[in-house]
Every structure is written in C-alpha cells, then in structure tokens.
C-alpha cells in the first residue's frame, strides 16, 4: 500500500510474511498464492505491499538461480504484490515448534549472518518495483546479550562495515539504494534505541541505521518522542518501522491478571517481560519466568514482548500498547517530512495466541491481517497522508 505524504514523498505500508512459515522458495510462492493475494483481494486493492521474509535456503536459491529470481518477481507482479522491504532478522526455522533463543543465531559476529544479509540485499535489488529505487532490510540488533564480548563486538562491527561497502557497490551496479536497520529488541546487545546510538555511530555509515519496532519500543518502556528525537539528533537513519503492539498488564500483582497473562505464556517464541521501577528497568527473558514467584517486581505495570493483533486488544484485565504505536507513528510520519518511508505491520504470533483467539481457518487469518492493515491505513490517513491506488 502506498501513501502520499504532504511533502510529496511516497510512504510504503506492508505486512510481514514471517506470519506464514516457509523455509523454501516453493513455500514462499505458496504464501503468495494462499495468503498474500487473498489479503490484497480482501482489502479490495489492486496492489499490496508485503515485507518478505526469506529463510536462508530460500534466499540462497534465489541468489544462485537468476531464473528463479525472475520467476518470483513475475509471480509478485501477477498477484498484485510488491516488495520494498525484507525482514532479515530470522535466519531459518522461524516456523519451528520452538524458536525461543534460536532466532538470534547466527548473530553479526558469525560470517553466516553477513553472507545471508548480502544474499537478501542482492535479491531485494532485483525485486524492487520499477518505479522504486530505495529498499530496506531489518536485521537482529547485533546479538543476544550473553556471550557477546569485545572480540565478538569488533567482529560484528567489521561485518556491518563490510556490508555497507557491498551495498555501495550494489548501488553502483543496479541503481538501487538499500539500507539495513538494526532492530532493537529486549534482551539483546542493543535492547533500546539508546543502545543503538554508540554502535551505529561507531560504524558511521548511512546505509546502516535502525528499524524501530513499536512493540519492542513499548516493552522497554521507551517514550516514542524521546527515542525518535534522540535518533534524529544523532543523525541515525530510521530505515524502517515495524508497526506492532505489546501485551500490557496494568496491575500484575492481581491474581486474575496473572491468570490472564499465563494464557499468553506459550512454548514457541520468547516473550521478554519488563517493568519500570524507581530503580530502573527490570526484566525477565520470558513471560513464564516473570510469572514464577517474585522474579519480577509487580508493583508497576508489566509489558511482554508478544505481538498482539493491532485491531484486537486482549480482553480485560489485559490490554495492548497500541497508544505507543500511535504516538510513534505520529512522530515518524506526522511531521513536515517523514522520518522513514517504509512501514511494516508485523504480527507473527497469530498461531501463538491463546487457543480461543487463534484463527481456525485460513480465511480468518486473512480477515485478521486485512483488519490490521486497515487500522494502520486509517492511522496514516488521519495524519494527513493520502492513500494511493
């Protein structure tokens, strides 16, 4: 979906396909047929943006077989779909029964991460629509915090500097300008936007910036305006923003609230949980750990890294951090000029919701994704952006 900002520039809105598990190119093509095109039709649009997730095997197949890459581009056009951004965070196995900590491997100190992201960039340069010259890729924020020492930090920074050089060369070769955004996430080396300032300043290349995920922003209790102002003042490029909402519990000390939270404690994904105390931010790596005894203070609200559907906040006594998303979006695109032109709805947890909230059929998932995009569209038009055909 495309929007015209009042300054005349185009802002792109997509939804991320990591909600549809697929490890191979055949699986990606099936996603387009079974999910992405039906969402477009449900919205009644001729064109729909998707934030494509390509696992290692799918990306490698595309970069080593030009005919396969041409075939994917043809299939996107045939189904009324366009790609200006990729989700390069998960490497493989995102559809596994248990993902948890494995999503952070390989990290930026491992050569495999640089190789995979280079493949993604080469693929994206060929998938961009003819009238689009800028693409974006989100990636993990360097590494999970444990076992990340100065030696690994140096290796990660060197890898990102090498990637920036490759993106420069790709621009010269193709005319397509691609940027990478580190995506701060609770528990990682770069947990907050503030944590991103030092490494990004050290790398010092305008092709390496940040991806602001509004669920992660909220989980870490960052104020959107303060965070985005700091990035702007530090001249850190906001490469893209993932529009998402976290799980919020206002009174986590109450038994009924803990019971409601326990329904979201599931075995597939990691749900880092945070609370803001007088002594600062406190947290656990997963929701179950927070609910077990006194691992996390419960005198103040809790937020959990659980991407809840944008249009459907959990039932009381829980809610979502949609207000944080609204505030962030106002700052991102509501000003004189947009801080980013790539927006991506990223709710990958539909099948991890409590059983009674999960879509029971493909059509229900299509309806849910379309409803999320409709909400995002309405937020953008309320900010003065004009939806384009």
PDB file of N, CA, C and O in Angstrom, residues 84-117:
ATOM      1  N   UNK A  84       9.259  -3.752  -1.097  1.00  0.00           N
ATOM      2  CA  UNK A  84      10.296  -2.729  -0.946  1.00  0.00           C
ATOM      3  C   UNK A  84      11.120  -2.978   0.308  1.00  0.00           C
ATOM      4  O   UNK A  84      12.124  -2.302   0.537  1.00  0.00           O
ATOM      5  N   UNK A  85      10.713  -3.963   1.126  1.00  0.00           N
ATOM      6  CA  UNK A  85      11.427  -4.232   2.366  1.00  0.00           C
ATOM      7  C   UNK A  85      11.425  -5.722   2.650  1.00  0.00           C
ATOM      8  O   UNK A  85      10.483  -6.436   2.302  1.00  0.00           O
ATOM      9  N   UNK A  86      12.509  -6.183   3.279  1.00  0.00           N
ATOM     10  CA  UNK A  86      12.633  -7.573   3.706  1.00  0.00           C
ATOM     11  C   UNK A  86      12.839  -7.614   5.211  1.00  0.00           C
ATOM     12  O   UNK A  86      13.437  -6.719   5.794  1.00  0.00           O
ATOM     13  N   UNK A  87      12.348  -8.682   5.828  1.00  0.00           N
ATOM     14  CA  UNK A  87      12.644  -8.941   7.235  1.00  0.00           C
ATOM     15  C   UNK A  87      13.808  -9.925   7.267  1.00  0.00           C
ATOM     16  O   UNK A  87      13.640 -11.107   6.978  1.00  0.00           O
ATOM     17  N   UNK A  88      14.990  -9.425   7.609  1.00  0.00           N
ATOM     18  CA  UNK A  88      16.178 -10.263   7.630  1.00  0.00           C
ATOM     19  C   UNK A  88      16.581 -10.719   9.019  1.00  0.00           C
ATOM     20  O   UNK A  88      17.700 -11.195   9.213  1.00  0.00           O
ATOM     21  N   UNK A  89      15.683 -10.590   9.999  1.00  0.00           N
ATOM     22  CA  UNK A  89      16.010 -10.959  11.385  1.00  0.00           C
ATOM     23  C   UNK A  89      16.085 -12.482  11.538  1.00  0.00           C
ATOM     24  O   UNK A  89      17.159 -13.024  11.810  1.00  0.00           O
ATOM     25  N   UNK A  90      14.978 -13.230  11.357  1.00  0.00           N
ATOM     26  CA  UNK A  90      15.092 -14.695  11.476  1.00  0.00           C
ATOM     27  C   UNK A  90      15.913 -15.261  10.318  1.00  0.00           C
ATOM     28  O   UNK A  90      15.741 -14.866   9.167  1.00  0.00           O
ATOM     29  N   UNK A  91      16.775 -16.193  10.646  1.00  0.00           N
ATOM     30  CA  UNK A  91      17.676 -16.799   9.662  1.00  0.00           C
ATOM     31  C   UNK A  91      17.053 -18.064   9.067  1.00  0.00           C
ATOM     32  O   UNK A  91      17.056 -18.271   7.860  1.00  0.00           O
ATOM     33  N   UNK A  92      16.504 -18.902   9.929  1.00  0.00           N
ATOM     34  CA  UNK A  92      15.818 -20.114   9.496  1.00  0.00           C
ATOM     35  C   UNK A  92      15.033 -20.662  10.686  1.00  0.00           C
ATOM     36  O   UNK A  92      15.219 -20.237  11.827  1.00  0.00           O
ATOM     37  N   UNK A  93      14.113 -21.573  10.420  1.00  0.00           N
ATOM     38  CA  UNK A  93      13.401 -22.247  11.498  1.00  0.00           C
ATOM     39  C   UNK A  93      12.394 -21.402  12.241  1.00  0.00           C
ATOM     40  O   UNK A  93      11.998 -21.752  13.357  1.00  0.00           O
ATOM     41  N   UNK A  94      11.932 -20.295  11.651  1.00  0.00           N
ATOM     42  CA  UNK A  94      11.005 -19.426  12.379  1.00  0.00           C
ATOM     43  C   UNK A  94       9.629 -20.068  12.550  1.00  0.00           C
ATOM     44  O   UNK A  94       8.854 -19.650  13.392  1.00  0.00           O
ATOM     45  N   UNK A  95       9.346 -21.075  11.745  1.00  0.00           N
ATOM     46  CA  UNK A  95       8.074 -21.780  11.881  1.00  0.00           C
ATOM     47  C   UNK A  95       8.162 -23.026  12.732  1.00  0.00           C
ATOM     48  O   UNK A  95       7.196 -23.781  12.818  1.00  0.00           O
ATOM     49  N   UNK A  96       9.312 -23.238  13.387  1.00  0.00           N
ATOM     50  CA  UNK A  96       9.503 -24.433  14.210  1.00  0.00           C
ATOM     51  C   UNK A  96       8.589 -24.403  15.435  1.00  0.00           C
ATOM     52  O   UNK A  96       8.080 -23.348  15.832  1.00  0.00           O
ATOM     53  N   UNK A  97       8.388 -25.571  16.038  1.00  0.00           N
ATOM     54  CA  UNK A  97       7.530 -25.651  17.220  1.00  0.00           C
ATOM     55  C   UNK A  97       8.114 -24.880  18.397  1.00  0.00           C
ATOM     56  O   UNK A  97       7.384 -24.403  19.257  1.00  0.00           O
ATOM     57  N   UNK A  98       9.438 -24.792  18.460  1.00  0.00           N
ATOM     58  CA  UNK A  98      10.091 -23.974  19.486  1.00  0.00           C
ATOM     59  C   UNK A  98      11.187 -23.150  18.832  1.00  0.00           C
ATOM     60  O   UNK A  98      12.150 -23.703  18.299  1.00  0.00           O
ATOM     61  N   UNK A  99      11.033 -21.833  18.891  1.00  0.00           N
ATOM     62  CA  UNK A  99      12.007 -20.915  18.317  1.00  0.00           C
ATOM     63  C   UNK A  99      12.880 -20.337  19.432  1.00  0.00           C
ATOM     64  O   UNK A  99      14.098 -20.466  19.430  1.00  0.00           O
ATOM     65  N   UNK A 100      12.244 -19.644  20.370  1.00  0.00           N
ATOM     66  CA  UNK A 100      12.909 -19.072  21.539  1.00  0.00           C
ATOM     67  C   UNK A 100      14.238 -18.402  21.183  1.00  0.00           C
ATOM     68  O   UNK A 100      14.300 -17.557  20.300  1.00  0.00           O
ATOM     69  N   UNK A 101      15.333 -18.811  21.852  1.00  0.00           N
ATOM     70  CA  UNK A 101      16.632 -18.142  21.692  1.00  0.00           C
ATOM     71  C   UNK A 101      17.261 -18.395  20.322  1.00  0.00           C
ATOM     72  O   UNK A 101      18.163 -17.663  19.914  1.00  0.00           O
ATOM     73  N   UNK A 102      16.805 -19.412  19.611  1.00  0.00           N
ATOM     74  CA  UNK A 102      17.438 -19.753  18.331  1.00  0.00           C
ATOM     75  C   UNK A 102      17.276 -18.661  17.281  1.00  0.00           C
ATOM     76  O   UNK A 102      18.036 -18.612  16.313  1.00  0.00           O
ATOM     77  N   UNK A 103      16.290 -17.769  17.476  1.00  0.00           N
ATOM     78  CA  UNK A 103      16.072 -16.716  16.483  1.00  0.00           C
ATOM     79  C   UNK A 103      17.246 -15.743  16.423  1.00  0.00           C
ATOM     80  O   UNK A 103      17.400 -15.019  15.434  1.00  0.00           O
ATOM     81  N   UNK A 104      18.091 -15.739  17.444  1.00  0.00           N
ATOM     82  CA  UNK A 104      19.224 -14.799  17.482  1.00  0.00           C
ATOM     83  C   UNK A 104      20.498 -15.392  16.877  1.00  0.00           C
ATOM     84  O   UNK A 104      21.557 -14.769  16.959  1.00  0.00           O
ATOM     85  N   UNK A 105      20.391 -16.563  16.282  1.00  0.00           N
ATOM     86  CA  UNK A 105      21.548 -17.205  15.664  1.00  0.00           C
ATOM     87  C   UNK A 105      21.347 -17.355  14.159  1.00  0.00           C
ATOM     88  O   UNK A 105      20.237 -17.647  13.724  1.00  0.00           O
ATOM     89  N   UNK A 106      22.403 -17.194  13.363  1.00  0.00           N
ATOM     90  CA  UNK A 106      23.712 -16.653  13.743  1.00  0.00           C
ATOM     91  C   UNK A 106      23.621 -15.156  13.991  1.00  0.00           C
ATOM     92  O   UNK A 106      22.749 -14.493  13.427  1.00  0.00           O
ATOM     93  N   UNK A 107      24.519 -14.639  14.824  1.00  0.00           N
ATOM     94  CA  UNK A 107      24.489 -13.198  15.080  1.00  0.00           C
ATOM     95  C   UNK A 107      25.529 -12.510  14.194  1.00  0.00           C
ATOM     96  O   UNK A 107      26.164 -13.133  13.343  1.00  0.00           O
ATOM     97  N   UNK A 108      25.697 -11.212  14.392  1.00  0.00           N
ATOM     98  CA  UNK A 108      26.549 -10.446  13.476  1.00  0.00           C
ATOM     99  C   UNK A 108      28.032 -10.700  13.667  1.00  0.00           C
ATOM    100  O   UNK A 108      28.859 -10.220  12.873  1.00  0.00           O
ATOM    101  N   UNK A 109      28.417 -11.466  14.682  1.00  0.00           N
ATOM    102  CA  UNK A 109      29.814 -11.872  14.819  1.00  0.00           C
ATOM    103  C   UNK A 109      30.111 -13.131  14.017  1.00  0.00           C
ATOM    104  O   UNK A 109      31.274 -13.517  13.900  1.00  0.00           O
ATOM    105  N   UNK A 110      29.077 -13.778  13.488  1.00  0.00           N
ATOM    106  CA  UNK A 110      29.239 -15.003  12.711  1.00  0.00           C
ATOM    107  C   UNK A 110      29.204 -14.693  11.217  1.00  0.00           C
ATOM    108  O   UNK A 110      28.323 -13.965  10.752  1.00  0.00           O
ATOM    109  N   UNK A 111      30.112 -15.245  10.430  1.00  0.00           N
ATOM    110  CA  UNK A 111      30.155 -14.957   8.992  1.00  0.00           C
ATOM    111  C   UNK A 111      28.856 -15.296   8.261  1.00  0.00           C
ATOM    112  O   UNK A 111      28.532 -14.661   7.258  1.00  0.00           O
ATOM    113  N   UNK A 112      28.111 -16.267   8.775  1.00  0.00           N
ATOM    114  CA  UNK A 112      26.867 -16.662   8.107  1.00  0.00           C
ATOM    115  C   UNK A 112      25.862 -15.511   8.054  1.00  0.00           C
ATOM    116  O   UNK A 112      25.083 -15.407   7.108  1.00  0.00           O
ATOM    117  N   UNK A 113      25.866 -14.654   9.064  1.00  0.00           N
ATOM    118  CA  UNK A 113      24.909 -13.532   9.078  1.00  0.00           C
ATOM    119  C   UNK A 113      25.238 -12.545   7.967  1.00  0.00           C
ATOM    120  O   UNK A 113      24.334 -12.067   7.270  1.00  0.00           O
ATOM    121  N   UNK A 114      26.503 -12.229   7.789  1.00  0.00           N
ATOM    122  CA  UNK A 114      26.902 -11.321   6.719  1.00  0.00           C
ATOM    123  C   UNK A 114      26.577 -11.928   5.355  1.00  0.00           C
ATOM    124  O   UNK A 114      26.046 -11.237   4.474  1.00  0.00           O
ATOM    125  N   UNK A 115      26.861 -13.208   5.177  1.00  0.00           N
ATOM    126  CA  UNK A 115      26.601 -13.862   3.898  1.00  0.00           C
ATOM    127  C   UNK A 115      25.109 -13.862   3.582  1.00  0.00           C
ATOM    128  O   UNK A 115      24.693 -13.549   2.453  1.00  0.00           O
ATOM    129  N   UNK A 116      24.291 -14.178   4.567  1.00  0.00           N
ATOM    130  CA  UNK A 116      22.843 -14.233   4.354  1.00  0.00           C
ATOM    131  C   UNK A 116      22.280 -12.850   4.039  1.00  0.00           C
ATOM    132  O   UNK A 116      21.470 -12.691   3.118  1.00  0.00           O
ATOM    133  N   UNK A 117      22.712 -11.846   4.773  1.00  0.00           N
ATOM    134  CA  UNK A 117      22.187 -10.494   4.553  1.00  0.00           C
ATOM    135  C   UNK A 117      22.634  -9.946   3.208  1.00  0.00           C
ATOM    136  O   UNK A 117      21.890  -9.213   2.546  1.00  0.00           O
TER     137      UNK A 117
END
